Amino acid sequence: MATEAAVWRWGAVLWPSFFAAGVMTAVFFALIDPLDLNAISALPIEVTREQGYTIGFFMFWIGAASSSWFTALLLKKHDE
Amino acid sequence: MSDDLVFLYERAAKIYPRAIDGRFQKLRKAAVFWLLGMYYLFPWLNWDGRQMVLFDLPARKFYVFSWVVWPQDFIFLAAFLIACALSLFFFTALAGRLWCGYACPQTVWTEVFLWIEHHTEGDRNARMRLDKVPMSLRKFRIKASKQLLWIGLALWTGFTFVGFFTPIRQLALDFPLQWDLTRWFWVLFYGGATYANAAYLREQVCKYMCPYARFQSAMLDRDSLIISYDESRGEPRGARRRDVPDRASRLQEGSTPSTAELGDCIECKACVLVCPTGIDIRKGLQYECIGCAACIDACDEVMDKVGYPRGLVRYSTENAMQGKASRLLRPRVIIYGMILFALCASVLLGVLLRKPVIMDVIRDRGALYRFANDGRVENAYQVKLIHQREEPGVYELRVLTPGFELVAPARIEVTAGQVRNLAVTLRQPEEAARGAKDVVLEVIDVADPTLRVQERTRFFGPG
């Protein structure tokens, strides 16, 4: 029971943030070329477009998941 | 809020939906073949020497049939997505969760995975028996062949998915040695997600993960067609002798009191056994119901068998069920429909009127104006030409407003799909160049002079 509840909680954190990250990635990179972004970034590395999309997607996902996770944490505290 | 976390969660017992055939299941099967047929087939079809549907992310170009979508066409993509959302509203208001029951990838792939399960493990009872018996050679063989088919289909699905973003024929030729990490990752990721969602999570996705299930009630009203159990006809439910006619006939004939009390539901539980989310439709509309209509087909089959009229479970509206007038065309449906139509029409118009060249004129940052050597007033501009064609082209730039001289290359040559930035200058004699004026620049396709695009900008002079 406890593990299933934990799986469910993780799902509730990861899934909506995955969805949000997908939408954000699509909108963001439709308007901005990752190569342009690379050119003006301070990073000393060169990335291809695919790598740029991938990095962007996971950044959005981590951001959204962190927020969801924090929300879940706050609700859990309230629960107990 | 915190209570939701507890109440929305319940221990999930494995659901073994019984296979059922019928009018609506035939429709659903047709939808599965049509949708998955498009999914698995489209990447393999070619159009004009290139893949028919290809979302070429590295090149930032989408190919959809004859149309090439560029990043600057993003507005169409956004409009398309809004149209999709609106049609979801429209169809939900009209007839409930049509999307979930017939078209959602979750339902569609789950359906195929269920077919495989049914084919390898047998019907509902055989599957339940198999899960109960201890592992044996026979059980292992059956389970292994099911897994093999499931995993194979999941991997092929992942491969096809990547084939929408990388030319699929090349992808197949490159397999497996020339696949880089990105390809492997996405094939396995999408394949893995398909496997987990369609083989194991199934109705859990609809119940616990899908946002649509939670807000659908906002789009439904008492006139929406939903799958409903006719309580007034069915209740009180109960088993009966085979020769008891349906209630309507019994009431007409006037029969014995004991059977006259019975409704038409014979309590066979067929509707519950076929339900992929494991609910009892006789309890009324529930958020778990994905509108697959399996219970309608199951009940119709039973009604046919006992000789009762069909439709104890049917598509109906809440108003109709309570004997009130029900109308399908009501303000909500009409408004959703009109917005949807207007949006689709404008997108279509926009696509048809779209010109294959886009011009942007930006004034040079820096000085408002400067004096040329001959004393004339000059303004500098950045002209951005976006050539949205798959072949090279030649353009000519000119100024339409009289009294100006344009200093720009005579012929502007572009390669396929090129974006060119040009520095150009406009000149005017000093006595004419007073204050700020509007100037119109025009770009013309040399090969096709009917293709011309104009852009307005500002010219500044002293005083």
Coordinates of C-alpha atoms in Angstrom, one line a residue:
Chain A
M1 CA 0.0 0.0 0.0
A2 CA 2.7 2.4 1.0
T3 CA 4.7 1.7 -2.1
E4 CA 1.7 2.0 -4.4
A5 CA 0.9 5.3 -2.8
A6 CA 4.4 6.4 -3.3
V7 CA 4.3 5.3 -7.0
W8 CA 1.1 7.2 -7.4
R9 CA 2.6 10.3 -5.8
W10 CA 5.6 10.2 -8.0
G11 CA 3.3 9.7 -11.0
A12 CA 1.3 12.7 -10.0
V13 CA 4.5 14.7 -9.9
L14 CA 6.3 13.4 -13.0
W15 CA 3.4 13.1 -15.4
P16 CA 1.9 16.6 -15.4
S17 CA 5.3 18.1 -15.4
F18 CA 6.3 15.9 -18.4
F19 CA 3.2 17.1 -20.2
A20 CA 3.9 20.8 -19.3
A21 CA 7.5 20.4 -20.4
G22 CA 6.4 19.0 -23.7
V23 CA 4.2 21.9 -24.4
M24 CA 6.7 24.4 -23.2
T25 CA 9.5 22.8 -25.4
A26 CA 7.3 23.0 -28.5
V27 CA 6.3 26.6 -28.0
F28 CA 9.8 27.8 -26.9
F29 CA 11.7 26.1 -29.7
A30 CA 9.2 27.0 -32.4
L31 CA 10.0 30.6 -31.7
I32 CA 13.7 30.3 -30.8
D33 CA 16.4 28.3 -32.6
P34 CA 18.7 26.4 -30.1
L35 CA 21.7 27.3 -32.3
D36 CA 21.0 31.0 -31.8
L37 CA 20.7 30.4 -28.1
N38 CA 24.0 28.5 -28.1
A39 CA 25.7 31.4 -29.9
I40 CA 24.7 34.0 -27.2
S41 CA 25.2 31.6 -24.2
A42 CA 28.3 31.8 -22.0
L43 CA 28.8 28.0 -22.3
P44 CA 32.1 27.0 -23.8
I45 CA 30.5 24.1 -25.6
E46 CA 28.9 23.7 -29.0
V47 CA 25.5 21.9 -29.2
T48 CA 23.6 20.6 -32.2
R49 CA 19.9 21.4 -32.6
E50 CA 18.9 18.0 -31.4
Q51 CA 21.0 18.3 -28.3
G52 CA 19.6 21.8 -27.7
Y53 CA 16.0 20.5 -27.9
T54 CA 16.8 17.6 -25.5
I55 CA 18.6 19.9 -23.0
G56 CA 15.7 22.3 -23.2
F57 CA 13.1 19.6 -22.7
F58 CA 14.8 18.2 -19.6
M59 CA 15.4 21.6 -18.2
F60 CA 11.7 22.4 -18.5
W61 CA 10.8 19.0 -17.1
I62 CA 13.1 19.4 -14.1
G63 CA 11.7 22.9 -13.5
A64 CA 8.1 21.8 -13.7
A65 CA 8.7 18.6 -11.7
S66 CA 10.4 20.5 -8.9
S67 CA 7.4 22.7 -8.6
S68 CA 5.0 19.8 -8.6
W69 CA 7.2 17.9 -6.1
F70 CA 7.2 20.9 -3.8
T71 CA 3.5 21.2 -4.0
A72 CA 3.1 17.5 -3.2
L73 CA 5.4 18.0 -0.3
L74 CA 3.4 20.8 1.1
L75 CA 0.2 18.9 0.7
K76 CA 1.7 15.8 2.4
K77 CA 2.9 17.9 5.4
H78 CA -0.7 19.2 5.7
D79 CA -1.9 15.6 5.6
E80 CA 0.1 14.2 8.5
Chain B
M1 CA -7.1 19.9 -1.4
S2 CA -5.0 17.5 0.7
D3 CA -8.0 15.1 1.0
D4 CA -7.9 14.6 -2.8
L5 CA -4.6 12.8 -2.5
V6 CA -6.2 10.3 -0.3
F7 CA -9.6 9.9 -1.8
L8 CA -8.5 9.8 -5.4
Y9 CA -6.3 6.9 -4.6
E10 CA -7.5 3.4 -4.2
R11 CA -5.9 0.1 -4.4
A12 CA -6.1 -1.1 -7.9
A13 CA -7.3 -4.6 -8.5
K14 CA -6.4 -6.0 -11.9
I15 CA -9.2 -5.7 -14.3
Y16 CA -9.9 -8.5 -16.8
P17 CA -12.3 -7.0 -19.3
R18 CA -14.3 -9.5 -21.2
A19 CA -14.1 -9.2 -25.0
I20 CA -17.3 -8.2 -26.6
D21 CA -18.5 -7.6 -30.1
G22 CA -21.3 -5.3 -31.3
R23 CA -22.2 -2.2 -33.2
F24 CA -20.0 0.2 -31.2
Q25 CA -17.1 -2.2 -30.8
K26 CA -17.0 -2.6 -34.6
L27 CA -16.8 1.2 -34.8
R28 CA -14.0 1.2 -32.3
K29 CA -12.2 -1.5 -34.1
A30 CA -12.5 0.5 -37.3
A31 CA -11.1 3.6 -35.5
V32 CA -8.1 1.5 -34.2
F33 CA -7.3 0.3 -37.7
W34 CA -7.7 3.7 -39.2
L35 CA -5.7 5.6 -36.6
L36 CA -2.9 3.1 -36.1
G37 CA -2.8 2.4 -39.8
M38 CA -2.0 6.1 -40.3
Y39 CA 0.5 6.0 -37.5
Y40 CA 2.5 3.0 -38.7
L41 CA 2.1 3.6 -42.4
F42 CA 2.6 7.4 -42.9
P43 CA 6.3 7.6 -42.3
W44 CA 6.9 5.0 -45.0
L45 CA 5.0 6.9 -47.7
N46 CA 6.8 9.4 -49.9
W47 CA 5.6 12.6 -51.5
D48 CA 7.7 14.5 -54.2
G49 CA 10.8 12.4 -53.4
R50 CA 10.7 13.1 -49.7
Q51 CA 8.9 11.5 -46.7
M52 CA 5.2 12.5 -46.7
V53 CA 5.0 13.3 -43.0
L54 CA 8.3 14.3 -41.4
F55 CA 8.9 16.6 -38.5
D56 CA 12.5 17.6 -39.3
L57 CA 13.5 19.1 -36.1
P58 CA 17.3 19.5 -36.9
A59 CA 16.3 21.5 -40.0
R60 CA 13.4 23.3 -38.2
K61 CA 11.0 22.3 -41.0
F62 CA 7.8 20.1 -40.9
Y63 CA 6.7 18.3 -44.0
V64 CA 3.0 17.5 -44.0
F65 CA 1.8 16.2 -47.4
S66 CA 2.5 18.9 -49.9
W67 CA 3.0 21.6 -47.3
V68 CA 6.2 22.6 -45.7
V69 CA 5.8 24.2 -42.3
W70 CA 8.4 26.7 -41.2
P71 CA 9.1 28.1 -37.7
Q72 CA 7.4 31.3 -38.8
D73 CA 4.2 29.3 -39.5
F74 CA 4.0 28.6 -35.8
I75 CA 0.8 30.6 -35.6
F76 CA -0.9 27.9 -37.8
L77 CA 0.4 25.2 -35.5
A78 CA -1.0 27.1 -32.5
A79 CA -4.3 27.6 -34.2
F80 CA -4.4 24.0 -35.1
L81 CA -3.9 23.0 -31.5
I82 CA -6.6 25.4 -30.3
A83 CA -8.9 23.9 -33.0
C84 CA -8.2 20.5 -31.6
A85 CA -9.0 21.6 -28.0
L86 CA -12.2 23.3 -29.3
S87 CA -13.3 20.2 -31.1
L88 CA -12.8 18.3 -27.9
F89 CA -15.1 20.7 -26.2
F90 CA -17.6 20.5 -29.1
F91 CA -17.8 16.7 -29.2
T92 CA -17.8 16.4 -25.4
A93 CA -20.8 18.7 -25.2
L94 CA -22.5 16.8 -28.0
A95 CA -21.8 13.2 -27.0
G96 CA -19.5 12.9 -24.0
R97 CA -16.2 11.2 -24.1
L98 CA -16.1 10.2 -27.8
W99 CA -12.4 11.1 -27.8
C100 CA -11.6 8.7 -25.0
G101 CA -13.7 5.8 -26.3
Y102 CA -12.7 5.9 -29.9
A103 CA -9.6 8.0 -30.6
C104 CA -7.3 8.5 -27.6
P105 CA -3.9 6.8 -28.2
Q106 CA -4.2 5.4 -24.7
T107 CA -7.5 3.6 -25.5
V108 CA -6.3 2.6 -29.0
W109 CA -3.1 1.0 -28.0
T110 CA -4.6 -0.6 -25.0
E111 CA -7.2 -2.1 -27.3
V112 CA -4.4 -3.7 -29.5
F113 CA -2.5 -4.9 -26.4
L114 CA -5.8 -6.5 -25.2
W115 CA -6.2 -8.2 -28.5
I116 CA -2.7 -9.7 -28.2
E117 CA -3.5 -10.8 -24.6
H118 CA -6.8 -12.3 -25.7
H119 CA -5.1 -14.1 -28.6
T120 CA -2.3 -15.6 -26.5
E121 CA -4.0 -16.2 -23.1
G122 CA -7.6 -16.7 -24.1
D123 CA -10.8 -15.2 -22.9
R124 CA -11.5 -13.5 -19.6
N125 CA -12.0 -16.7 -17.6
A126 CA -8.9 -18.4 -19.1
R127 CA -6.8 -15.3 -18.3
M128 CA -8.0 -15.3 -14.7
R129 CA -7.3 -19.0 -14.3
L130 CA -3.9 -18.6 -15.8
D131 CA -2.9 -15.9 -13.4
K132 CA -4.0 -18.1 -10.4
V133 CA -2.1 -21.3 -11.3
P134 CA 1.5 -21.6 -10.2
M135 CA 4.2 -21.2 -12.8
S136 CA 4.6 -24.1 -15.2
L137 CA 6.1 -24.7 -18.5
R138 CA 2.7 -24.1 -20.2
K139 CA 2.1 -20.9 -18.3
F140 CA 5.6 -19.7 -19.0
R141 CA 5.2 -20.4 -22.7
I142 CA 2.0 -18.5 -22.9
K143 CA 3.2 -15.5 -20.8
A144 CA 6.5 -15.4 -22.8
S145 CA 4.8 -15.3 -26.2
K146 CA 2.5 -12.6 -24.9
Q147 CA 5.4 -10.6 -23.7
L148 CA 7.3 -11.2 -26.9
L149 CA 4.4 -9.8 -29.0
W150 CA 3.9 -6.9 -26.6
I151 CA 7.5 -5.9 -26.5
G152 CA 7.9 -6.3 -30.2
L153 CA 4.9 -4.1 -30.9
A154 CA 6.1 -1.5 -28.3
L155 CA 9.6 -1.3 -29.9
W156 CA 8.1 -1.0 -33.4
T157 CA 5.9 1.8 -32.1
G158 CA 9.0 3.5 -30.6
F159 CA 10.8 3.1 -33.9
T160 CA 7.9 4.5 -35.9
F161 CA 7.7 7.5 -33.5
V162 CA 11.4 8.3 -34.2
G163 CA 10.6 7.8 -37.9
F164 CA 8.4 10.8 -37.8
F165 CA 11.4 13.0 -36.8
T166 CA 14.2 11.3 -38.7
P167 CA 13.7 9.9 -42.3
I168 CA 12.4 6.4 -41.4
R169 CA 14.0 4.6 -44.3
Q170 CA 17.5 5.9 -43.4
L171 CA 16.7 5.0 -39.7
A172 CA 16.0 1.5 -40.8
L173 CA 19.1 1.2 -42.9
D174 CA 21.2 2.6 -40.0
F175 CA 20.0 0.1 -37.5
P176 CA 21.6 -0.8 -35.2
L177 CA 25.2 0.2 -35.5
Q178 CA 24.8 3.8 -36.7
W179 CA 22.2 4.7 -34.2
D180 CA 23.4 7.4 -31.8
L181 CA 22.4 7.8 -28.2
T182 CA 19.5 10.2 -29.1
R183 CA 17.9 7.7 -31.4
W184 CA 18.2 4.8 -28.9
F185 CA 16.9 6.9 -26.1
W186 CA 13.7 8.0 -27.9
V187 CA 13.0 4.6 -29.4
L188 CA 13.3 3.0 -26.0
F189 CA 11.6 5.8 -24.2
Y190 CA 8.5 5.9 -26.5
G191 CA 8.4 2.1 -26.8
G192 CA 8.7 1.8 -23.0
A193 CA 6.0 4.3 -22.4
T194 CA 3.7 2.4 -24.9
Y195 CA 4.4 -0.9 -23.2
A196 CA 3.9 0.5 -19.7
N197 CA 0.7 2.4 -20.6
A198 CA -1.0 -0.1 -22.8
A199 CA 0.1 -3.3 -21.1
Y200 CA -0.1 -2.4 -17.4
L201 CA -1.3 1.0 -16.5
R202 CA -4.3 0.9 -18.9
E203 CA -7.4 2.3 -17.2
Q204 CA -5.2 3.7 -14.4
V205 CA -4.0 6.3 -16.9
C206 CA -7.5 7.4 -17.6
K207 CA -8.5 7.4 -13.9
Y208 CA -5.5 8.9 -12.3
M209 CA -3.4 10.6 -14.9
C210 CA -5.6 12.1 -17.5
P211 CA -6.6 15.8 -16.9
Y212 CA -9.5 15.6 -19.3
A213 CA -11.4 13.1 -17.1
R214 CA -11.3 15.7 -14.4
F215 CA -12.6 18.7 -16.2
Q216 CA -15.0 17.0 -18.6
S217 CA -18.0 17.7 -16.3
A218 CA -17.5 21.4 -17.1
M219 CA -18.4 20.6 -20.8
L220 CA -21.3 18.2 -20.2
D221 CA -24.8 19.3 -19.5
R222 CA -28.2 17.6 -19.2
D223 CA -28.5 17.5 -23.0
S224 CA -25.2 15.8 -23.7
L225 CA -25.4 12.3 -25.1
I226 CA -23.8 10.0 -22.6
I227 CA -23.8 6.3 -22.0
S228 CA -26.7 5.8 -19.6
Y229 CA -28.5 3.0 -18.0
D230 CA -32.3 3.3 -18.2
E231 CA -33.1 3.1 -14.5
S232 CA -36.8 3.5 -14.9
R233 CA -36.9 0.6 -17.2
G234 CA -34.3 -1.7 -15.6
E235 CA -35.1 -1.4 -11.9
P236 CA -35.8 -3.3 -9.8
R237 CA -33.2 -5.6 -11.3
G238 CA -33.1 -9.3 -10.7
A239 CA -32.8 -12.8 -12.1
R240 CA -36.0 -14.4 -13.5
R241 CA -37.3 -17.4 -15.3
R242 CA -36.5 -17.6 -19.0
D243 CA -40.2 -17.1 -20.0
V244 CA -40.8 -13.8 -18.3
P245 CA -41.4 -11.2 -21.0
D246 CA -40.0 -7.6 -20.8
R247 CA -41.7 -5.1 -18.5
A248 CA -43.5 -3.1 -21.2
S249 CA -45.2 -6.3 -22.4
R250 CA -45.9 -7.4 -18.9
L251 CA -47.6 -4.2 -18.0
Q252 CA -49.7 -4.4 -21.1
E253 CA -50.8 -8.0 -20.5
G254 CA -51.2 -7.6 -16.8
S255 CA -49.3 -10.5 -15.3
T256 CA -48.6 -11.9 -11.8
P257 CA -47.6 -9.3 -9.2
S258 CA -44.3 -11.0 -8.4
T259 CA -42.8 -10.7 -11.9
A260 CA -44.6 -7.4 -12.6
E261 CA -42.3 -5.8 -10.1
L262 CA -39.2 -6.8 -11.9
G263 CA -37.5 -4.3 -14.2
D264 CA -35.8 -5.4 -17.4
C265 CA -32.3 -5.7 -16.0
I266 CA -31.7 -9.4 -15.4
E267 CA -28.6 -8.7 -13.3
C268 CA -26.3 -10.7 -15.5
K269 CA -23.5 -8.3 -14.9
A270 CA -22.4 -8.4 -18.5
C271 CA -22.0 -4.6 -18.5
V272 CA -19.6 -4.8 -15.6
L273 CA -17.6 -7.7 -16.9
V274 CA -16.8 -6.0 -20.2
C275 CA -16.0 -2.6 -18.7
P276 CA -12.3 -1.8 -19.2
T277 CA -12.3 0.5 -16.2
G278 CA -14.2 -1.9 -14.1
I279 CA -17.2 0.3 -13.2
D280 CA -20.9 -0.5 -13.0
I281 CA -22.7 1.8 -15.5
R282 CA -26.0 1.2 -13.6
K283 CA -24.7 3.5 -10.9
G284 CA -25.0 6.4 -13.3
L285 CA -22.3 8.7 -14.9
Q286 CA -19.0 8.2 -13.3
Y287 CA -15.7 10.0 -14.0
E288 CA -14.0 6.7 -14.7
C289 CA -16.3 6.0 -17.7
I290 CA -14.3 6.5 -20.9
G291 CA -17.3 6.2 -23.1
C292 CA -16.2 3.0 -24.9
A293 CA -19.8 1.7 -25.2
A294 CA -18.7 -1.9 -24.5
C295 CA -21.5 -2.1 -21.9
I296 CA -24.1 -1.0 -24.6
D297 CA -23.0 -3.8 -26.9
A298 CA -22.9 -6.3 -24.0
C299 CA -26.3 -5.4 -22.8
D300 CA -27.8 -5.4 -26.3
E301 CA -26.5 -8.9 -26.8
V302 CA -28.1 -10.0 -23.6
M303 CA -31.4 -8.3 -24.4
D304 CA -31.4 -10.0 -27.8
K305 CA -30.9 -13.3 -26.1
V306 CA -33.8 -12.9 -23.6
G307 CA -36.0 -11.4 -26.3
Y308 CA -36.2 -7.9 -24.7
P309 CA -35.9 -4.7 -26.7
R310 CA -32.4 -3.3 -27.0
G311 CA -31.2 -0.1 -25.4
L312 CA -31.5 -0.7 -21.6
V313 CA -28.0 0.8 -21.7
R314 CA -27.7 3.3 -24.5
Y315 CA -26.5 6.7 -25.6
S316 CA -29.0 9.1 -24.1
T317 CA -29.2 12.4 -22.3
E318 CA -30.0 13.1 -18.7
N319 CA -33.1 15.0 -19.7
A320 CA -34.3 12.3 -22.0
M321 CA -33.8 9.7 -19.2
Q322 CA -36.0 11.7 -16.9
G323 CA -38.7 12.0 -19.6
K324 CA -38.0 15.7 -20.3
A325 CA -37.5 17.3 -23.6
S326 CA -33.9 17.0 -24.8
R327 CA -32.3 19.0 -27.7
L328 CA -28.9 18.4 -29.2
L329 CA -28.7 21.8 -30.8
R330 CA -28.4 24.2 -27.9
P331 CA -26.5 27.4 -27.3
R332 CA -23.4 25.7 -25.9
V333 CA -23.1 23.3 -28.9
I334 CA -23.9 26.1 -31.4
I335 CA -21.3 28.5 -29.9
Y336 CA -18.6 25.8 -29.7
G337 CA -19.4 24.8 -33.3
M338 CA -19.3 28.4 -34.6
I339 CA -16.0 29.2 -32.9
L340 CA -14.6 26.0 -34.2
F341 CA -15.8 26.6 -37.7
A342 CA -14.5 30.2 -37.7
L343 CA -11.1 29.1 -36.5
C344 CA -10.8 26.2 -39.0
A345 CA -11.9 28.5 -41.9
S346 CA -9.4 31.2 -40.9
V347 CA -6.6 28.7 -40.7
L348 CA -7.5 27.2 -44.0
L349 CA -7.7 30.7 -45.5
G350 CA -4.3 31.7 -44.0
V351 CA -2.7 28.6 -45.3
L352 CA -4.1 29.1 -48.8
L353 CA -3.2 32.8 -48.9
R354 CA 0.2 32.2 -47.4
K355 CA 3.0 33.7 -49.6
P356 CA 6.2 31.7 -49.9
V357 CA 8.3 34.8 -49.1
I358 CA 8.3 36.9 -46.0
M359 CA 10.0 40.3 -45.7
D360 CA 10.9 42.1 -42.5
V361 CA 12.3 45.6 -42.6
I362 CA 14.1 46.9 -39.5
R363 CA 15.6 50.4 -39.2
D364 CA 19.2 50.3 -38.4
R365 CA 19.9 51.0 -34.8
G366 CA 22.2 54.0 -34.4
A367 CA 21.7 57.3 -36.1
L368 CA 18.3 58.4 -37.3
Y369 CA 19.8 59.6 -40.6
R370 CA 23.2 60.6 -42.0
F371 CA 24.5 62.6 -44.9
A372 CA 26.0 60.9 -47.9
N373 CA 29.1 62.4 -49.7
D374 CA 26.9 64.2 -52.2
G375 CA 24.9 65.8 -49.5
R376 CA 21.8 63.6 -49.7
V377 CA 20.1 62.2 -46.6
E378 CA 20.5 58.5 -46.0
N379 CA 18.7 56.0 -43.8
A380 CA 20.0 52.5 -43.3
Y381 CA 17.8 49.3 -42.9
Q382 CA 18.2 45.6 -42.3
V383 CA 16.0 43.7 -44.7
K384 CA 15.3 40.1 -43.7
L385 CA 14.0 37.8 -46.5
I386 CA 12.7 34.4 -45.6
H387 CA 12.5 32.3 -48.7
Q388 CA 10.1 29.4 -47.9
R389 CA 10.5 27.3 -51.0
E390 CA 12.3 24.0 -51.5
E391 CA 14.1 25.4 -54.6
P392 CA 16.5 28.3 -55.0
G393 CA 15.1 31.7 -56.1
V394 CA 16.0 35.2 -57.3
Y395 CA 14.4 38.3 -55.8
E396 CA 14.5 42.0 -56.6
L397 CA 14.0 44.7 -54.1
R398 CA 12.6 48.1 -54.9
V399 CA 11.0 51.2 -53.3
L400 CA 7.4 52.0 -54.2
T401 CA 7.2 55.5 -52.6
P402 CA 8.3 58.1 -55.2
G403 CA 11.2 60.4 -54.5
F404 CA 13.4 57.8 -52.9
E405 CA 16.5 56.0 -54.2
L406 CA 17.2 52.5 -53.0
V407 CA 20.7 51.3 -52.7
A408 CA 20.5 47.5 -52.6
P409 CA 21.9 44.5 -54.5
A410 CA 20.2 44.3 -58.0
R411 CA 19.6 40.5 -57.8
I412 CA 19.1 38.8 -54.5
E413 CA 19.8 35.1 -54.9
V414 CA 18.7 32.7 -52.3
T415 CA 19.1 28.9 -51.8
A416 CA 16.3 26.6 -50.8
G417 CA 14.7 27.7 -47.6
Q418 CA 17.3 30.4 -47.0
V419 CA 16.9 33.4 -44.6
R420 CA 18.9 36.3 -46.0
N421 CA 19.8 39.5 -44.1
L422 CA 20.6 42.5 -46.3
A423 CA 21.9 45.9 -45.4
V424 CA 20.1 48.4 -47.6
T425 CA 20.0 52.2 -47.8
L426 CA 17.3 54.7 -48.8
R427 CA 18.4 58.1 -50.1
Q428 CA 16.6 61.4 -50.6
P429 CA 17.8 64.9 -51.6
E430 CA 18.2 67.1 -48.5
E431 CA 15.5 69.6 -49.5
A432 CA 12.9 66.8 -49.8
A433 CA 14.0 64.9 -46.7
R434 CA 12.1 66.8 -44.0
G435 CA 10.8 65.1 -40.8
A436 CA 9.5 61.5 -40.8
K437 CA 7.8 59.8 -43.7
D438 CA 6.4 56.3 -44.4
V439 CA 8.2 54.4 -47.1
V440 CA 7.0 51.2 -48.8
L441 CA 9.5 48.6 -49.9
E442 CA 8.5 45.7 -52.2
V443 CA 10.2 42.4 -53.0
I444 CA 9.4 40.6 -56.2
D445 CA 10.1 37.1 -57.3
V446 CA 12.0 37.5 -60.6
A447 CA 10.8 34.2 -62.0
D448 CA 7.2 34.8 -60.9
P449 CA 6.4 38.6 -60.8
T450 CA 2.9 38.0 -59.5
L451 CA 4.6 37.0 -56.2
R452 CA 5.3 40.3 -54.5
V453 CA 5.3 41.3 -50.8
Q454 CA 5.3 44.8 -49.5
E455 CA 6.5 46.2 -46.2
R456 CA 6.1 49.6 -44.7
T457 CA 8.9 51.4 -42.8
R458 CA 9.9 54.9 -41.7
F459 CA 12.4 57.4 -43.2
F460 CA 13.7 60.2 -41.1
G461 CA 15.3 63.5 -42.2
P462 CA 16.6 66.5 -40.4
G463 CA 14.1 69.0 -38.9

